[in-house]
Coordinates of C-alpha atoms in Angstrom, one line a residue:
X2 CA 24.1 15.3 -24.6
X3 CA 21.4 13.0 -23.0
X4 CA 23.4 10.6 -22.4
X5 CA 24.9 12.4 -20.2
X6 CA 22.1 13.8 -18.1
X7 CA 20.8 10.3 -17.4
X8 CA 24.6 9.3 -16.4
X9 CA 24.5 12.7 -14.2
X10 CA 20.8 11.9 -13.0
X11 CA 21.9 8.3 -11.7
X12 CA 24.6 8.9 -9.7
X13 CA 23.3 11.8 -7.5
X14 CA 20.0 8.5 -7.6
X15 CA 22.4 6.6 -6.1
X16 CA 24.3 8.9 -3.9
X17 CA 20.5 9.8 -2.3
X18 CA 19.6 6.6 -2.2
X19 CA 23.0 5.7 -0.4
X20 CA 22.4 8.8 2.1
X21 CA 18.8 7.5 2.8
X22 CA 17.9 10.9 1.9
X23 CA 14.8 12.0 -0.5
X24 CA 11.1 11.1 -0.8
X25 CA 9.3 8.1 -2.2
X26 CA 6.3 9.5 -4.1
X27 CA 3.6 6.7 -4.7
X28 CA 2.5 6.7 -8.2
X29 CA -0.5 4.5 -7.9
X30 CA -2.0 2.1 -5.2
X31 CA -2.3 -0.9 -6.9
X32 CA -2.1 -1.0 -10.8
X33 CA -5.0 -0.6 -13.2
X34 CA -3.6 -3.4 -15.5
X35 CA -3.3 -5.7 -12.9

């Protein structure tokens, strides 16, 4: 079910994000709409 592949998907998210492990990948600069 989808639901839970987003439930899955946020807490290994948050279980990176708690080991300060992973790779912030810049979409964009600055915004086109902005």
């Amino acid at each position: 079910m989808p639901v839970e592949d987003v439930a899955w998907a946020t807490t290994l998210y948050r279980r990176a994000c708690a080991a300060d492990i992973g790779t912030v990948l810049p979409v964009w600069d600055t915004p086109e709409m902005a």
